[in-house]
Structure formats: C-alpha cells, structure tokens
CSV table of C-alpha atoms in Angstrom, one decimal:
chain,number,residue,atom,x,y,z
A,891,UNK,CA,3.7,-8.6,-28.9
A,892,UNK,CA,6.4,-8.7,-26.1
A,893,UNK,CA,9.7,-10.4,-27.0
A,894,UNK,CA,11.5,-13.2,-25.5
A,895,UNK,CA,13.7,-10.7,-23.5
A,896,UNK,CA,10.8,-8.5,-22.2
A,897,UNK,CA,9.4,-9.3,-19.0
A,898,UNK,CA,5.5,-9.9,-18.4
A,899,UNK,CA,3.7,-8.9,-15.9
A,900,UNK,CA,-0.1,-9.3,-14.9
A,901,UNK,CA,-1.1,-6.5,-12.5
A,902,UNK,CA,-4.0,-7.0,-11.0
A,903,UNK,CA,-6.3,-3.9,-10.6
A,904,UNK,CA,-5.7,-0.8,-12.3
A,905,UNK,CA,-6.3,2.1,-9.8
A,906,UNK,CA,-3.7,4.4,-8.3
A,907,UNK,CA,-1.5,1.8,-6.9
A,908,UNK,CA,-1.2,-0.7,-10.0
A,909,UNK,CA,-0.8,2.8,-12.5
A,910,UNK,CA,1.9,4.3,-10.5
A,911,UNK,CA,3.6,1.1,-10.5
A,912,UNK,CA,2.2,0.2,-14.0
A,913,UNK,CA,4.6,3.3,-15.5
A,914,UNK,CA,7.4,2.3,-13.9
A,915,UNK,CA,7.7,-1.2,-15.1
A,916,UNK,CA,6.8,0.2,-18.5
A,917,UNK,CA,9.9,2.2,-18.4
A,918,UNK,CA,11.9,-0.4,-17.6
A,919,UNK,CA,10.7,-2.4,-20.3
A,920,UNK,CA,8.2,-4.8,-18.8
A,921,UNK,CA,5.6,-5.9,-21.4
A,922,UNK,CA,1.8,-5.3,-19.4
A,923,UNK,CA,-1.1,-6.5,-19.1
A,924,UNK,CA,-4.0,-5.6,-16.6
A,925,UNK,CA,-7.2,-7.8,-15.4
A,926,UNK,CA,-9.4,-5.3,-14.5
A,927,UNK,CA,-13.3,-4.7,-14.1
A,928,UNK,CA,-15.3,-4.8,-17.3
A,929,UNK,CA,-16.8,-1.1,-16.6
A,930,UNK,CA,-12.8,-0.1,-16.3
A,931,UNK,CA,-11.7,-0.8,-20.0
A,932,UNK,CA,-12.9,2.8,-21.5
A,933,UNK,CA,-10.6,4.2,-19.0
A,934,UNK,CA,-7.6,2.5,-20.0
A,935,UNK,CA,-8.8,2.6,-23.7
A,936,UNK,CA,-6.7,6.0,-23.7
A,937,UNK,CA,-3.3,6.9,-22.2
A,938,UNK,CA,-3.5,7.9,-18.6
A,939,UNK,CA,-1.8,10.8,-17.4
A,940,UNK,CA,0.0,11.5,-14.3
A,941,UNK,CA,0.6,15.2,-12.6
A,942,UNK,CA,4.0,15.1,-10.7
A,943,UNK,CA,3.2,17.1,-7.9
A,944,UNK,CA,7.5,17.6,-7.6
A,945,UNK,CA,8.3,17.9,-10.8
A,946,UNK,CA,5.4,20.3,-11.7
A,947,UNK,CA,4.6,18.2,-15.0
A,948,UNK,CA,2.5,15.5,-16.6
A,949,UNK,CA,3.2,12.3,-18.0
A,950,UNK,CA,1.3,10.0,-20.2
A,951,UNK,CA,1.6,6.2,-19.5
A,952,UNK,CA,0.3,4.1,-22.5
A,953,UNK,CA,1.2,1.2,-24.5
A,954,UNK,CA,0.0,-1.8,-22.1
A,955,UNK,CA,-2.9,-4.4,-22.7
A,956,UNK,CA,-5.9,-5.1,-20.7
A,957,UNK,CA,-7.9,-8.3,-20.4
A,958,UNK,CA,-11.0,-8.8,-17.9
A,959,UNK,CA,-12.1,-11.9,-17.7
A,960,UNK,CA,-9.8,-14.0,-14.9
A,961,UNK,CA,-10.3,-17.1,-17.1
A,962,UNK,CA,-7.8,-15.5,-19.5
A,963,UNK,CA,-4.7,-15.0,-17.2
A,964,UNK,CA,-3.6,-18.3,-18.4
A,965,UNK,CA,-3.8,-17.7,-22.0
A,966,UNK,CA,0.3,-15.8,-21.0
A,967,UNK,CA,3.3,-16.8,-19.8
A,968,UNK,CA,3.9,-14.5,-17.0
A,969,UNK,CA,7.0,-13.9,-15.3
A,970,UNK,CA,5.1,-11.8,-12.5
A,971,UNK,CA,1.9,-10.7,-11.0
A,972,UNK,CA,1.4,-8.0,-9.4
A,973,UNK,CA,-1.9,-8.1,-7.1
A,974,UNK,CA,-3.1,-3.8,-5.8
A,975,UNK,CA,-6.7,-4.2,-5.0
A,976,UNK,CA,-6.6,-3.0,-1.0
A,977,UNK,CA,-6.9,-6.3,1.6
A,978,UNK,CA,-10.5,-5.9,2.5
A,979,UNK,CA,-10.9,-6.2,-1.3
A,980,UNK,CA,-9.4,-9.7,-1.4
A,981,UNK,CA,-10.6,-10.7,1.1
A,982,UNK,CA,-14.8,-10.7,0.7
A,983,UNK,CA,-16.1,-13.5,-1.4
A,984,UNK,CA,-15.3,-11.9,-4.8
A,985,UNK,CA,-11.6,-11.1,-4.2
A,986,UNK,CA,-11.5,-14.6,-2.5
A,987,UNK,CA,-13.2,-16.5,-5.6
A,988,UNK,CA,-10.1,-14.2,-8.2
A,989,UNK,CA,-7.4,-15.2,-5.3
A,990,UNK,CA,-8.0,-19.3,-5.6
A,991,UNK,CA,-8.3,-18.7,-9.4
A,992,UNK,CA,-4.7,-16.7,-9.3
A,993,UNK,CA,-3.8,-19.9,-7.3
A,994,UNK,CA,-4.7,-22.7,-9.7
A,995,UNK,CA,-3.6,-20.8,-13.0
A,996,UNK,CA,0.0,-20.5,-11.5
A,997,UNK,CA,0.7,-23.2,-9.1
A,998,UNK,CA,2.2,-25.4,-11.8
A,999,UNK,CA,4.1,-22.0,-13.6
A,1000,UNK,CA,7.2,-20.0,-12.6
A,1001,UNK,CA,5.3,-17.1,-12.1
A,1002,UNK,CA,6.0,-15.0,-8.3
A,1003,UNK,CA,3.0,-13.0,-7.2
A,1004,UNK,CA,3.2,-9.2,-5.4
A,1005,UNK,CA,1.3,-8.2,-3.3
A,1006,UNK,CA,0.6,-4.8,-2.3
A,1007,UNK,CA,-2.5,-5.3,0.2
A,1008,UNK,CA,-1.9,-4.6,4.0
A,1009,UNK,CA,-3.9,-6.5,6.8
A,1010,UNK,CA,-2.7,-8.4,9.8
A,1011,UNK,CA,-0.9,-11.7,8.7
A,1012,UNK,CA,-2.2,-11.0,4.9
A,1013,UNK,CA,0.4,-13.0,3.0
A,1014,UNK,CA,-0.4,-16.1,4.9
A,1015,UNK,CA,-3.9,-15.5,4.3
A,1016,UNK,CA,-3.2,-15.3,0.6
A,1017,UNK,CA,-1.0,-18.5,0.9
A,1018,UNK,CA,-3.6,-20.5,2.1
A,1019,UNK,CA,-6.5,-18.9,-0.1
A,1020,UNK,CA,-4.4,-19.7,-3.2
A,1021,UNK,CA,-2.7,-22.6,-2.6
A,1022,UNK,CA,0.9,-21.0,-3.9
A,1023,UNK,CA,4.0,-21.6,-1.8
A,1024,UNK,CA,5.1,-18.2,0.0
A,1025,UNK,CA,8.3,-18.3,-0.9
A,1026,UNK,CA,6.4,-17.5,-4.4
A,1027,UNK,CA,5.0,-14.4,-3.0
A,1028,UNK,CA,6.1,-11.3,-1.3
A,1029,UNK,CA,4.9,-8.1,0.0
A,1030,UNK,CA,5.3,-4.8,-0.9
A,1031,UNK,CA,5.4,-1.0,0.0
A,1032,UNK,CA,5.2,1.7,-1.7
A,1033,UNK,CA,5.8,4.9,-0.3
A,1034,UNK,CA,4.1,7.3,-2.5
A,1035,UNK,CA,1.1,9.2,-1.9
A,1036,UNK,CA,-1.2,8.7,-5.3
A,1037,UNK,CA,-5.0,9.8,-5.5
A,1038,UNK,CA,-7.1,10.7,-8.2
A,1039,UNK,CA,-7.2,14.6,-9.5
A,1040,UNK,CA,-11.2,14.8,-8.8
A,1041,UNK,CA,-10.3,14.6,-5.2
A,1042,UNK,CA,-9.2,18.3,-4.7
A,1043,UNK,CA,-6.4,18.0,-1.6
A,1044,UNK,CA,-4.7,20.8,0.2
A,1045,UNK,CA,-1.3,21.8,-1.1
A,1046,UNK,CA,1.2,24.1,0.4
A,1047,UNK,CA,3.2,26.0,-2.8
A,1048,UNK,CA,2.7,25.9,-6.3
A,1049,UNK,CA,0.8,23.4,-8.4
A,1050,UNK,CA,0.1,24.4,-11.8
A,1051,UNK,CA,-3.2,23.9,-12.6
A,1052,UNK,CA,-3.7,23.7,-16.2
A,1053,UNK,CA,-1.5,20.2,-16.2
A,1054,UNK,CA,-3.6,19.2,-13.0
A,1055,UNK,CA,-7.0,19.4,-14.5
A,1056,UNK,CA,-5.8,17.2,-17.5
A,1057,UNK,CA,-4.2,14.4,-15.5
A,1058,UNK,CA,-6.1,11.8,-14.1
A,1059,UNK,CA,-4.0,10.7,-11.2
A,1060,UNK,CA,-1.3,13.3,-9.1
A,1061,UNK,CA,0.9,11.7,-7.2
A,1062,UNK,CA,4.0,13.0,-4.4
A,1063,UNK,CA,6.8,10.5,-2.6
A,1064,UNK,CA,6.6,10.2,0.4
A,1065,UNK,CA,10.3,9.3,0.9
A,1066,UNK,CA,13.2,10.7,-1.0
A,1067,UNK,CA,15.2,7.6,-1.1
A,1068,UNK,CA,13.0,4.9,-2.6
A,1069,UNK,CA,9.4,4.2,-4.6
A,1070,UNK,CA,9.3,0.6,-3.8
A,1071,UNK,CA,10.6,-1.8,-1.6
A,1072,UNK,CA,10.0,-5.8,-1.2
A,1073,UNK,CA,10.5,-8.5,0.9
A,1074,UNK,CA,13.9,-10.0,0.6
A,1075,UNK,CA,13.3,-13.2,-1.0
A,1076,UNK,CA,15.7,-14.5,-3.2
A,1077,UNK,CA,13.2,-15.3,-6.4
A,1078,UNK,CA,12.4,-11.6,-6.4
A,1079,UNK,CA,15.9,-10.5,-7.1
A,1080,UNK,CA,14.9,-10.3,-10.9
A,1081,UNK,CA,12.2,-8.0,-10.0
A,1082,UNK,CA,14.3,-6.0,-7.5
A,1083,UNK,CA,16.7,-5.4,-11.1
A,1084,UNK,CA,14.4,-4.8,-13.4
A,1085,UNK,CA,12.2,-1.9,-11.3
A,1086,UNK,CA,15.6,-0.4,-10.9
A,1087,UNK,CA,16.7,0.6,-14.4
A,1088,UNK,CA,13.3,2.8,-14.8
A,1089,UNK,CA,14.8,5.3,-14.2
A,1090,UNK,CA,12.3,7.2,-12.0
A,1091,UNK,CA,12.3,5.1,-8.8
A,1092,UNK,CA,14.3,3.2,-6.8
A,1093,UNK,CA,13.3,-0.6,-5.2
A,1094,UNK,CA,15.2,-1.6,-2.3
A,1095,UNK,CA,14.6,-4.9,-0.2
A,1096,UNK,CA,14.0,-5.8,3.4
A,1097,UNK,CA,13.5,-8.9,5.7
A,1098,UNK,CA,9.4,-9.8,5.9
A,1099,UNK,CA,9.2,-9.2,10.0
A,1100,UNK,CA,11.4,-5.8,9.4
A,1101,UNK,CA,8.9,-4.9,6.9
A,1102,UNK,CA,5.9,-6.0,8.8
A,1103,UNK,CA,7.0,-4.7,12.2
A,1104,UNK,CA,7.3,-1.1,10.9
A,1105,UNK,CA,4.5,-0.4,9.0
A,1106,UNK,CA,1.6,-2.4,9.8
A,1107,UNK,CA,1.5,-1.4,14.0
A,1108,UNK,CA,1.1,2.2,12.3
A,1109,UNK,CA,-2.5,1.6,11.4
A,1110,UNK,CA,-3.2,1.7,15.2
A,1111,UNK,CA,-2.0,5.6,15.0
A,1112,UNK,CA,-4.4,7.1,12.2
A,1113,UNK,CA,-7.2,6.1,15.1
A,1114,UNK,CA,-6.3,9.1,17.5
A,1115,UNK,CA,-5.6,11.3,14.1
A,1116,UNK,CA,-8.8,10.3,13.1
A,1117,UNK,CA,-10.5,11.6,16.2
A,1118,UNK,CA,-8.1,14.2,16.4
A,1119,UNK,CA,-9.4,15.7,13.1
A,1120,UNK,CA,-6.4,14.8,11.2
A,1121,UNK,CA,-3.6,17.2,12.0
A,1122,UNK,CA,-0.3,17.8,10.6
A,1123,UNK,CA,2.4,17.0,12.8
A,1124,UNK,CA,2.8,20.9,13.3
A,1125,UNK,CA,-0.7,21.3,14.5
A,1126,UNK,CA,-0.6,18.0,16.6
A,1127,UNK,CA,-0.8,18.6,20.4
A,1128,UNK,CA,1.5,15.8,21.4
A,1129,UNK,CA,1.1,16.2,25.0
A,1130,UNK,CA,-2.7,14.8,24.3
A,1131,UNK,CA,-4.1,11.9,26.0
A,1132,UNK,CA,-5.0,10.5,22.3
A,1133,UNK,CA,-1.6,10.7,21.0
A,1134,UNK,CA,-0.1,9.6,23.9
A,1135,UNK,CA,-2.4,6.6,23.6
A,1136,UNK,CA,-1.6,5.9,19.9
A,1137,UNK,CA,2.4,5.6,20.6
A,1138,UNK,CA,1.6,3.1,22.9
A,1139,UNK,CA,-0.7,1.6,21.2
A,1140,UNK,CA,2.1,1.1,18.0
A,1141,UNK,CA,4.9,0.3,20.7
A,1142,UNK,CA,2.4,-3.2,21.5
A,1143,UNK,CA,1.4,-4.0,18.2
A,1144,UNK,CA,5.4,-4.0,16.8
A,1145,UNK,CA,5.7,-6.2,20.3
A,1146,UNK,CA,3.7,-9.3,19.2
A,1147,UNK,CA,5.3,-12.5,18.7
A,1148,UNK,CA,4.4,-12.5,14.8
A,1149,UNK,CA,7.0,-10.0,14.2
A,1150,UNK,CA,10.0,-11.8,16.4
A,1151,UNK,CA,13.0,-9.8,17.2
A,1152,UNK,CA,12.6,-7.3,14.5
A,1153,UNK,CA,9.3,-6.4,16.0
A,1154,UNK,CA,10.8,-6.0,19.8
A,1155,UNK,CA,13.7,-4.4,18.3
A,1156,UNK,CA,11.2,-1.6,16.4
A,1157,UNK,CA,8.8,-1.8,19.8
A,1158,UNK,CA,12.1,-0.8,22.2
A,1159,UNK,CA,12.5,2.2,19.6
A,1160,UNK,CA,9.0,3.3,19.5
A,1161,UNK,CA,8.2,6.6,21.1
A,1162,UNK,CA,6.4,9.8,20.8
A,1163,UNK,CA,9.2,11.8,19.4
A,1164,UNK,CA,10.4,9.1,16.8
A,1165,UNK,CA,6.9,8.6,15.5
A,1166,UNK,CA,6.4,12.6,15.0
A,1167,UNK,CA,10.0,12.9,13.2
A,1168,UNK,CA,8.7,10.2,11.0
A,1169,UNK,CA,5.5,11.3,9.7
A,1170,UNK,CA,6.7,15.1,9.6
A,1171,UNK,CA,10.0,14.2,7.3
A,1172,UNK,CA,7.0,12.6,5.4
A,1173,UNK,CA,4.9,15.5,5.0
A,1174,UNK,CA,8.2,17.7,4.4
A,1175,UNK,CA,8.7,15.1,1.4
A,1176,UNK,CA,5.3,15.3,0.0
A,1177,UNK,CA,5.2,18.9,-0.4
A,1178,UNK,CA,3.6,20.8,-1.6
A,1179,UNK,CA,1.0,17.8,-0.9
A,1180,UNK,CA,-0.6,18.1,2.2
A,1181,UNK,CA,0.2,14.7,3.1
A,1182,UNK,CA,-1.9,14.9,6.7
A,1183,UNK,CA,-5.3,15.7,4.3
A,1184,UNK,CA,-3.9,12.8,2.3
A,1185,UNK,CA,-4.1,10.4,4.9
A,1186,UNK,CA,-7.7,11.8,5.9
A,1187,UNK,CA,-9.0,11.4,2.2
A,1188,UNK,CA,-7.8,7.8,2.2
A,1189,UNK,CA,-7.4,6.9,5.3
A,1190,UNK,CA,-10.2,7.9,7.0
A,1191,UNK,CA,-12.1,7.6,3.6
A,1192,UNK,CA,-11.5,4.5,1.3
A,1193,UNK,CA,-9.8,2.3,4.0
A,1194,UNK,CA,-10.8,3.1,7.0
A,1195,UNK,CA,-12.7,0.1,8.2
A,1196,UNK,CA,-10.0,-2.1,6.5
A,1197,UNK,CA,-7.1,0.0,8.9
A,1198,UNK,CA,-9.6,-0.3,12.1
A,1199,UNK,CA,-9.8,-3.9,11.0
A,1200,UNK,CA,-6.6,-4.9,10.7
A,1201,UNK,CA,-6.1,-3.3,14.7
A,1202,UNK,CA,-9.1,-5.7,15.7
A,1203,UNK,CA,-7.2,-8.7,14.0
A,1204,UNK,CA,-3.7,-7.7,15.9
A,1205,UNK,CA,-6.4,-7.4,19.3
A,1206,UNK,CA,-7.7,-10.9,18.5
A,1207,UNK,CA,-4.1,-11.9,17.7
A,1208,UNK,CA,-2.7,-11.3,20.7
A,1209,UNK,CA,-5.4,-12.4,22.8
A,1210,UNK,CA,-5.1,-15.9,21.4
A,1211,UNK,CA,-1.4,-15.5,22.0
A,1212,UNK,CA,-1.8,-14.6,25.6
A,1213,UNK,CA,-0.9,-11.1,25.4
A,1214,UNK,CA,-3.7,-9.1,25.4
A,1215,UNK,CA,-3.3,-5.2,24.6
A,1216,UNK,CA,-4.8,-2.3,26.3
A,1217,UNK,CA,-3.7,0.7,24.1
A,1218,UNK,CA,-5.0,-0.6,20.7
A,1219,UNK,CA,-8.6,-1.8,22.3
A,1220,UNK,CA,-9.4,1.5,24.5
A,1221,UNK,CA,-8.6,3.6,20.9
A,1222,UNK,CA,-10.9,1.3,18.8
A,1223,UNK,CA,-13.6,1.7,22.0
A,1224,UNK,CA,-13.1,5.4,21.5
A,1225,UNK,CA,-13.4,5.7,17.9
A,1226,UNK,CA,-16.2,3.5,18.4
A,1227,UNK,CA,-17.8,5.6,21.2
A,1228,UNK,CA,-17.5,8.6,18.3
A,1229,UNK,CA,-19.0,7.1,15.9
A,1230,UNK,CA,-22.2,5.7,17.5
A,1231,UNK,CA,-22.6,9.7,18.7
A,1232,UNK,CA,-22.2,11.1,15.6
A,1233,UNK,CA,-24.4,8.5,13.9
C-alpha cells in the first residue's frame, strides 16, 4: 500500500514504452499501477527484466500492481497518468471508448495525464475526446530505443548473450543527455522532480510548438528510408533524389502555422546536412544497437501506417490552411506507387 508521501501513477499500457518508463518512476519512488489487457496479466505476474544494451547487464523491475478493467481507475487517488499505447491505438473506437472513460473518472480530480502518443495535433485530439482541460495534459518524448528481445536486431560490438536471452525487453538511448522530456507546463513541475531523483535518467522540459516542431515533421523522413531500404546514415547516398526529397519534405511540415515561430525557426534550420548529423550522433549513441534496423523493425513495422498517417494529416492540414505541400505528397505517392507493385 503506497503512503501518503509516495506518488501514484496509473500508466496506461504496459509494453516497451510504459516498462521503460514504469522502472524509472519505481526508482524514484512512485507507487504503480497498470491498466492493461486481460491476456497481459501473466506477463506482469513475474518481474520483467531489462538488458542494458550500454551497460552490458540486466535488471529486474518488479513491485508494481496491475488492474484491467478501466472501471477500476477510479477506485485510486492518482497524482498522474501516464497514457503509452501508440496514437493510432487511441484513436480507433476501442482506444476512443478508454480515452472518454480516462476523461470522466478524472475531470473532477487533480490528476495530470502524459501522453506519449505521436500524431498530427494529437493532444488536442485527446482534449476534446476526453473532455480534460490541456493545461491538465502534456506530451512527451522519450528518446530511447526499447523493443522486445524476440525481435533479434543488428548490433555492432559486444552484447552478451546469456543476459539477453533472459531479459524480456533490451533497450539503448538514443541521446546521452536525457531519457525524458515534457512539455513545459507548470502543473508538471512535480513530475519533472520526481523522474529526476531516479537516478538512471534525466527529464528535461521544453515549450509544446518547440517540442512539436522538431520531432513530428521527422515522420515525413522515415518515407524515403523506407524506400531506400533503411540505411544507416553511413550507407545513405545523400546526393539521392529520395533524400533530397525528404529534407524538404521535413523543412514544410516544421513550416506550418500549427507550430508558430518555433516551427519557422526549426524550418529555416532544416537541411540535409543538419538532419544527417542528427540521426548519425543517434546511431553513434545507440551503439552497439543498430539504431537504423531499429527504426526499420518499428518503424516500417508496428507504426508504419500510423507515421504515413500522421504525414496525410499534416497534407490535409495544410491544405485547409491554404498552404499546400509538394514534398510530403509526391513521397506518400511514391511509397504508395511501391506498395501497390509489390502487392
């Protein structure tokens, strides 16, 4: 039973995401619980173990609570909830019918709600679906590449083995700096403290449109990777038509009008060189994870149609804003054209 001076946090959805994020808030003394699917529970019945691909170890994260029925996420005061199922999860009729439930349960509680989906304008969506104030909610990244050991990914350098095959998740950062960061709104600045004495990670905060601007545009460039076969930045021709075609294609997107001046500020920045220093400091950081055959097993796997998605949405978006784009729509055509051959 937590005391008065722990923390509590729902998370919502207990794959990689909400157990990465899971053991850090246990270390920092957060008292858990998860809603999860029924067929999940003999899963989390026992300790799950995590291979550090940089520290060459395991780790066993255990001592949390589980419910799965969404009627009981009112039977706790929590402080926060943390919501990982992926966008396109949310957002079909299931994910909908949980999101209005999150919304009446808290709307009369202090409760702030994390979300760690991406999609165009996603937060307001989840404003509107719930019926929560957004100052109550805020988005999140976190820059760590997690997956689960059964999918066998390329590594450069030593992984030892034995503690691999008994972990169920292996994880790398991404960026040597920080494992979270979060919208800079002030009710978070509890949350923002508490992630930061676990000792393991470090949670830093940004403005919402700063935030936005830089990540979500980058969806638009795992198209041409996609159809480039997913290269490493070392194997990338970067004289090609496709990636030539993908920088312009992220210089637009950061350009709309939902992102403001942060957006054009990141937009006049944009440019082939900056966007291969960026992804290749994060492969040199994930190593000896392959992080380019990381972003093929889950980007072009799991989430592809939600990232090719999310570009329609900003295509749509800017339409109805008078602005249409012409880099993001002739990529989608030719991902498209690829597909309908290969089908």
């Amino acid at each position: 039973m937590a005391s008065q001076s722990q923390p509590r946090i729902l998370i919502v959805g207990a794959g990689a995401i909400g157990i990465m994020l899971g053991y850090h808030l246990s270390l920092a003394g957060a008292d858990l619980t998860y809603l999860v699917r029924p067929h999940h529970t003999q899963r989390l019945s026992h300790p799950q173990i995590l291979y550090s691909y940089h520290d060459i170890a395991t780790i066993e994260f255990k001592g949390y609570n589980f419910i799965t029925d969404p009627a009981q996420i009112g039977d706790s005061n929590y402080d926060y909830v943390l919501v990982t199922p992926d966008a396109a999860t949310l957002m079909a009729p299931l994910g909908a019918t949980l999101v209005k439930t999150i919304g009446e349960v808290f709307k009369g509680r202090h409760a702030r709600i994390l979300l760690a989906g991406t999609f165009h304008n996603f937060k307001s969506w989840f404003a509107e679906t719930s019926g929560l104030p957004a100052d109550r909610l805020a988005c999140i990244i976190v820059p760590i590449a997690i997956h689960e050991t059964k999918a066998k990914l390329k590594t450069h350098g030593y992984v030892d083995m034995d503690q691999f095959v008994k972990a169920d998740y292996a994880y790398a950062r991404i960026n040597s700096q920080i494992t979270l960061q979060i919208e800079d709104e002030p009710k978070f600045a509890d949350f923002v403290n508490l992630y930061n004495t676990c000792g393991v990670g470090h949670c830093i905060t940004a403005p919402a449109n700063q935030m936005a601007a830089h990540l979500l545009p980058i969806f638009s460039l795992l198209v041409p990777m996609e159809l480039l076969g997913w290269p490493s930045m070392k194997e990338l021709d970067r004289n090609s038509d496709l990636w030539r075609l993908g920088t312009a294609a992220v210089k637009e997107l950061r350009a709309l009008s939902l992102y403001g001046e942060a957006g054009r500020q990141a937009a006049e920045t944009t440019n082939e060189e900056s966007l291969v220093n960026d992804f290749s400091l994060m492969e040199q950081t994930a190593l000896p994870l392959d992080q380019a055959d990381f972003n093929r097993y889950h980007h072009g796997g799991k989430v592809s149609k939600q990232d090719q998605d999310h570009v329609r949405a900003c295509i749509e978006y800017a339409a109805a804003d008078g602005k249409p784009l012409t880099a993001a729509p002739e990529l989608l055509r030719r991902l498209e054209e690829r597909q309908r051959s290969s089908a």
